[in-house]
Each structure stands twice: as C-alpha cells, then as structure tokens.
Amino acid sequence: MLQSPESSSRGLRYEGGSHSEEGALPNIDFAGILAAVRRQVWPVLIGACIGIGLGLVYYVSKTPVYYGSTQLLLDSKSKLNEDAAITALSELGLDAGAVDSQVEVLKSINVALSVINKIGIDRILDDDQVQSPVAAAITWLKNAARSIKEFILPRRQLTPQELADARRDDALLYLSNNLSIKRIARTYILDVGFFSTQAAKSADIANAFAQAYLDDQFGANFDATRRATDWLEPRIQELRKKAVATDLATQKFKGDKGLIATAGGSLVNEQQLAEINTQLVLARSDVVRADAKYGRIQSIISSGQMDAAVSEAIDNPIIVELRNKATAASKTEAELAAKLGPTHYQVLRLRSDIAEYRRLIFSELQRIAESYKSERDIALARQHALEEQLTSQVSLTNLSNQDSVALRELERESDSYKNLYQTMLQRYQESLQKQSFPVSEARVISPAMVPPLASSPKLSLAVVMGAVLGLIGGAAYGGWRELRDLGFRSSSQIRDLLRLDCIGVVPKVSAQQLSLVPSVPGGPGLVAGSQMMRYATNHILSPFAETLRSAKVAVDFALGDRQGKVIAFASVLPTEGKSTISKNFASMLAHQGARTVLIDADLRHRGLSGDIAPEAQKGLYHVLAEGASVASVLLEEAETGLRIIPAGSDVPNAHTSTLLSSAAMDNLLADLRSKVDYIILDLPPLGPVVDVRASSKYFDGFLFVVEWGATSRDLVVDAFEANPQVYEKCIGVILNKVDTLRLHFYTSKVPQDGLHKKYAAYYG
C-alpha cells in the first residue's frame, strides 16, 4: 500500500534517507559522496585546466626577478674573554634576541645609506631593462596616468635639495621592499639576499649590504672603545689618588701606634706570641717524655729486673759487658752444679760473681736514672719560663687589639682602592689597544654570486599553484552545482522521498534521432505532428517504448481487470513532457490492439491538440459545455487506430475546473468505459491550476511525469501534499528527458539505473 499524506504529518518528507534511533550516530553515505565526486569531476578538471592556463599566463606576463644572497656568520665566541660562563650559557641557548637585534641592524637606515653610497643612487633607481610586455604596458599606463594628473594638477617645483631627498627616500624604500634577511635554522648564520630584475644588481646590492654591515660593526666597536677610554681616564686618575692617600694613612697609623709588621704582613708582637706558644707546646711535650723515661727506669730498679731494658741501657757498653759476663757465669755455674753438685766451691764462687755483676748493673742503672731526673727537671723549668713569657706577651697583645682593628680597616680600604685602580688601569690599556685595532664580530662566509636563473616566477610553481587554485575553484563550483541540483535524478530518490514506485526512465531524444524517421500521415483531421509524438510506435524496441510498456504493466497490476481503465497523466509544471508521454503511451496501447481513447483535458493550454490536431474546431469543451456528441469530435489515428478527443478551439480560460469536475465529465467517462479498454487523459499541471484536484474523483489512477533534474523535489512533495487525492491514486512516477550517459553518476544506491549501456543489446 502507498502511504497517504493523511496517514502522517507531511508523510512524504524524507528525513535523511535512513531511519535510525534517536541518539544514534548518523550514517555517512560514502557511496553518495563518491557519486557526487564522479558527477562533478569535469567541472573540477576544467577548473584545473583553467588554473593551469592562468598560471602559464602569469608566468609569461610576470617580469623575471633574480635573487642574490650572501651569508654572514655572527661570531659570538669573541665574548668568551669577557665572561666565559655567561657566553657558554648563551651559546647553548642560541640567544634568538641577539640574532634578531643584528637582523634589525642590517635593516637600519644607516646600513641602507651606506649601501646607497657604495652602489650609487642612480643605479639603484634605474629603470629595469628586462620587463615582460604586460609589465611594460602597466608601467606605461602608470606613467601616462601620472602625466595626465600632473597636467591637470601641476606639482610644486621642488628645490634641488628636496629632489635629492626624494630620490634618497625612493632608494631607501626600494632597498627596504626588496631586502630579505633570514636566519638559517638555529645557527648564527644570516642569509642576506636582495631581489631585482637584474641578476648582477641583485648580487652587488647583497654584497654591499654585507660589507656595509661589517663597516658599521667596525665603526660601532671603535666608537664604543673610544667612549670607554674617555670615561676610564678620569676615573683612573681619581682612583690613583685614592689608593696613594689610603696607603699613606695606613703607614702613618703603624708608625704612630708602633705596629711593626713582619715580611709576611703580620705584626711583630703577634708573631712573637705565636712563636712562644709553639715553644711552650714543645717544652710541655719534653716534660712529659722525660717524666715517662724517669718513671720507667725507677720501676725497673725497684722491681730488680736485670733483664728489663731501656734505650740507654742497651746502648751503655758497661751494662752490656756486665750482662754478658753474668750470662756466661750463670751458664758455667749451671754446668758445674750439674757435674760437681750445688755445694761445690767453684759453683759457690760463680754464684758470688753473678751477684756482683748484678749489683754493678743496678748501680749503673741508678746513675742513668739520676740523669733522667735531671733532664726532667730542666724541661720542667723551661716550661715554667715559657709560660711566664706567654702570659707577659698576651698582656702586651691585648693592649694593641684596638689599634690592630683600626689598622686592618685602613689596610682593607687601601687594598680595595689598589685593586680597583689596577683593574681600571688594565681595562684602560685594553681599550687603547682595541681603539688602535678594532675587530668585528661578524664575517662573510659566502659572498653573493650573480644568479644564473630567475627566482620568480617559477614555471613549476605557477603551474602547480594554478592547478591547485583551479581544482579548489572547480570543486567549489561543483559543490555549488550539487547544492543547486534540487531535482530528481534517480529512481531511488523517488522511492525514498515520495514513497512511490518509479516505473521507468524515458531517455532524452535528440533532434538527430527524430530526423531518422520519416513523417507518417496522422489520419482524418489529424496531422503527422512532431516525430516525438509518435516516437514509441516508430521505435518499438527503444528504451522509451520499454518504459511505456512498464507503465502499462504497472497500470494493469494496480487496476486489475477493471473495464475501461481511466488513466490520467499529470505533472507539477508545464513542459515536463506529460503530453508527449501520454500520447506515446496511448498510441502504444492502441498499437498493441487495445481499444484506447486519448483525451486532451488541458483546456487552457491545448498543447497536445495543437500538435496533432491543430485544425480541430470541436472537442472536449464542446462535449462538456454544449452537449456535443462524442462521435462528432472523435478523431482516429490511421496507423494505430488510436481515437483522440481534442480539447477544441475557442475554449475560454475561465472555469475549466468546473467543466472537468461536472456531471457531464462523469457521464462522458462512464459512456467511454463500456466501449474501450483504456481512457488516457492529458491533464493540466498541478502547480498553476486546480483542474486536476477538481476532477481526480473520476479517474482510476494517475501516472505522474517528472522531468529529470529539472523539477524541484520539494515542489513535487508540496504538490502531492496539497493534492492528497492525487497521491492516493498515483500508480507510479515516470522520469522524463533523462540523459542516460550521465544517469550512472547519480546511482549510488540502485545500480540498475546506470545499466542502460549494458541493456543496449535488447534495444533496437
């Protein structure tokens, strides 16, 4: 069943082509996008060709411009002598501010004036000899306009100085407009270039800018050094006086206070105090060592350990000899005691000798102990003497502390002025040396050479840019065409938007195709008419006729075995081919043997009658309005047997809708139903008149004709919504005047629309 407009609010409107749930992502019709690209490929290609042509025109008409460039290295390493740490950090960070500052120096007026002096203002401002015809014509027009303006409004005569200033300003403007300075990557290298229509001139001016910059750096360093020298000289004289005055004040204070300094710079009493303190430490150490030696030897004597040793006993020859003798006697005593017995007189004599040796050893040790005691007493006495001297010297030092504080303050002040004076004097000498030999921190690493080729215009760039701009323009035009393409282009649009079947497409027939078929007499009261009105019967195997056969099948399916089927052909606008389709459809039915009547019901325009029966005086109007018989107005086509009721002549334009909806119209159709198989009516368009709406109740079905790509989709929808009774009875839609060569560009969803080339074998 077809969906009627009453079943839903504006039910014909097509919302997006797919029915997705609310909140779902919209479906992207990639096939439709690709089809749109295919449709607009020719505008895009034509736009690209136009762009390429314009690029070539630009290349030919543009005056060649040459670019000469030189490269400058900004040597920042010379600053290492001033502050190595800061310079190292700045080099790591590649100080962009310093480089940008040098770029602005290169663009300064001072450098430009120096270039003017080197090159010459006449050469800078001379007219370029190489000009394209277009540029020469533009220059001529500018000069002519300037001459006319000066003739009408004469300028004030300028003085020679004003003329010179004006020429200088023109040269400065010319240099500024054509100068190019670029930093190469993140380096300290600057590319200094100049654009000119003369190759040698571009290289000369680029080199002149580099040399002018170097000269400016020399001059700047010299001026800075000279100013620094002038500033340092009075400061040095002042610091010299200050240093001498503070040194004299220090020496006078030392003499007044008796503060005698040593060679090391310290005071005498401070040095003496340090020496006494050092000697006291050594004396105390000697006391401790002597006391330890004395205590050790006393413990040996008191314990009676003859074998115990001290350093003096080991080195003493007497003690060593006595020990040896005691040892030998002890050994002999042991051997004799073992042989002769412990009471033998020799054993007893040896024992007596050993005891004597022992007494003599300890007697010698006692003498050594006395010497140790004497050393201890001497060291202790020296310690007490040094302590008394230290106490006396400390008291003297405490008395001179205040004088020492004042002396140190004077010495610090004197040292400060001395250091400042030495620093300033050193920088003054350096400034004098720099002034006599100024050094620039930049150098030319690549001088400008005469460029062999022009930098602009470039043929490849002009062609590529023209092609790109042409493609963009063509794409924009193609997009505008897509937006302006509001008509029906495919059967899928009819099904999706109107919810109706697309019966078929009728190809657009060219005049050459029509001229191939000879004219055939129409019959009594009829003329041959245009070949288009008989195209289906003259080309039985054509796609045109095949679409009409599809329409017959659709009518038979929709209306069944109903006797006398009343089929009305309608359209929204005039000139959509409704009359042509209805005439060919009726002729085809009659040619197939069906009893068919064709009625021209367009009483206002009479397009069908004017083509096939222009001489007919009576017709449908006279039957409905005057009661004329059908037989008196009926005409018959000789070739097919189609009977035709023309509209009639002298039909007033007013109240045609009343006639078509009258009882007479109902009686006429009822009478014809019993006599024929098909009644075909060619109705007026829906848009301008209401005749179709008024008479639709008498018709069994409608076949709606839409011109391919011409009739707005919204207009067709509005017409159906305004005429729901027509929509309910609409059997299908026929797309007329279709360009089958371009149809496949609009078939993104239903490929059958684009298969006419493959179907060609079935058409003759």
Short mmCIF file of N, CA, C and O in Angstrom, two decimals, residues 15 27 33 40 116 155 202 209 251 259 268 275 302 322 343 375 402 473 477 485 570 574 591 619 648 666 675 701 762:
data_model
loop_
_atom_site.label_atom_id
_atom_site.label_comp_id
_atom_site.label_asym_id
_atom_site.label_seq_id
_atom_site.Cartn_x
_atom_site.Cartn_y
_atom_site.Cartn_z
N GLU A 15 13.46 12.06 5.66
CA GLU A 15 14.38 12.52 6.71
C GLU A 15 15.66 11.72 6.66
O GLU A 15 15.80 10.69 7.30
N ASN A 27 24.37 7.90 9.67
CA ASN A 27 25.08 7.07 8.70
C ASN A 27 25.66 7.97 7.61
O ASN A 27 24.97 8.82 7.06
N ILE A 33 28.59 10.18 -1.61
CA ILE A 33 29.68 11.15 -1.75
C ILE A 33 30.53 10.82 -2.96
O ILE A 33 30.91 11.71 -3.74
N GLN A 40 30.80 15.58 -10.55
CA GLN A 40 31.43 16.90 -10.69
C GLN A 40 32.89 16.81 -11.09
O GLN A 40 33.63 17.78 -10.92
N ILE A 116 73.67 52.77 -0.39
CA ILE A 116 73.42 53.77 -1.43
C ILE A 116 74.73 54.44 -1.83
O ILE A 116 75.00 54.68 -3.02
N ARG A 155 52.38 69.89 -10.11
CA ARG A 155 53.01 69.80 -8.81
C ARG A 155 53.91 71.01 -8.56
O ARG A 155 54.38 71.65 -9.50
N SER A 202 71.28 42.39 -8.25
CA SER A 202 70.86 41.70 -7.01
C SER A 202 72.08 41.23 -6.22
O SER A 202 72.14 41.36 -5.00
N PHE A 209 75.28 45.20 1.13
CA PHE A 209 74.66 45.16 2.46
C PHE A 209 75.57 44.44 3.45
O PHE A 209 75.72 44.89 4.61
N GLN A 251 100.35 53.55 56.61
CA GLN A 251 101.73 53.57 57.10
C GLN A 251 101.89 54.55 58.26
O GLN A 251 102.62 54.27 59.23
N LEU A 259 103.11 49.76 65.48
CA LEU A 259 102.71 48.45 64.97
C LEU A 259 103.63 48.11 63.81
O LEU A 259 103.46 48.55 62.68
N VAL A 268 104.70 42.29 64.71
CA VAL A 268 105.79 41.61 65.42
C VAL A 268 105.28 40.93 66.68
O VAL A 268 105.63 39.78 66.98
N GLU A 275 105.25 32.37 68.26
CA GLU A 275 106.46 31.58 68.48
C GLU A 275 106.54 31.06 69.90
O GLU A 275 106.92 29.89 70.13
N SER A 302 113.32 -0.60 91.06
CA SER A 302 112.58 -1.06 92.24
C SER A 302 112.15 -2.52 92.09
O SER A 302 112.04 -3.25 93.08
N LEU A 322 128.76 -6.21 81.50
CA LEU A 322 128.38 -6.88 82.75
C LEU A 322 127.32 -7.94 82.49
O LEU A 322 127.35 -9.02 83.09
N THR A 343 126.98 -27.54 95.90
CA THR A 343 127.73 -27.02 97.05
C THR A 343 129.21 -26.96 96.77
O THR A 343 130.01 -26.63 97.67
N GLU A 375 117.18 15.63 83.45
CA GLU A 375 116.53 16.10 82.21
C GLU A 375 115.10 16.54 82.47
O GLU A 375 114.63 17.55 81.92
N GLN A 402 92.86 47.03 69.92
CA GLN A 402 92.07 48.11 69.32
C GLN A 402 92.83 48.77 68.17
O GLN A 402 92.26 49.08 67.12
N GLY A 473 38.73 25.99 -7.11
CA GLY A 473 37.61 26.68 -7.73
C GLY A 473 36.63 25.72 -8.39
O GLY A 473 35.41 25.88 -8.27
N TYR A 477 32.80 25.16 -7.43
CA TYR A 477 31.72 25.25 -8.40
C TYR A 477 30.92 23.94 -8.43
O TYR A 477 29.69 23.95 -8.53
N ASP A 485 21.41 21.38 -7.33
CA ASP A 485 20.74 20.28 -8.01
C ASP A 485 19.61 19.76 -7.11
O ASP A 485 19.81 18.89 -6.26
N ALA A 570 -0.29 13.40 -15.25
CA ALA A 570 -0.18 14.71 -14.60
C ALA A 570 1.29 15.01 -14.34
O ALA A 570 2.15 14.12 -14.34
N PRO A 574 4.47 22.85 -16.27
CA PRO A 574 4.37 22.67 -17.73
C PRO A 574 5.73 22.28 -18.31
O PRO A 574 6.76 22.37 -17.65
N HIS A 591 -1.62 0.43 -30.56
CA HIS A 591 -0.81 -0.36 -31.48
C HIS A 591 -0.77 -1.82 -31.05
O HIS A 591 -0.63 -2.72 -31.90
N GLY A 619 -14.20 19.78 -29.63
CA GLY A 619 -13.50 18.80 -28.82
C GLY A 619 -14.17 18.63 -27.48
O GLY A 619 -15.40 18.78 -27.33
N GLY A 648 -10.46 21.13 -28.42
CA GLY A 648 -11.36 22.02 -29.14
C GLY A 648 -10.80 23.43 -29.18
O GLY A 648 -9.97 23.83 -28.36
N ASP A 666 -18.40 13.11 -15.88
CA ASP A 666 -18.64 11.77 -15.34
C ASP A 666 -19.40 10.92 -16.34
O ASP A 666 -19.08 9.74 -16.56
N LYS A 675 -17.09 1.08 -23.78
CA LYS A 675 -16.76 0.90 -25.18
C LYS A 675 -15.26 0.65 -25.43
O LYS A 675 -14.90 0.12 -26.48
N GLY A 701 -6.60 6.03 -11.85
CA GLY A 701 -5.21 6.12 -11.43
C GLY A 701 -4.48 7.24 -12.16
O GLY A 701 -4.95 7.75 -13.19
N TYR A 762 19.36 -5.19 -25.98
CA TYR A 762 17.94 -5.53 -26.04
C TYR A 762 17.12 -4.41 -26.67
O TYR A 762 15.91 -4.52 -26.76
#
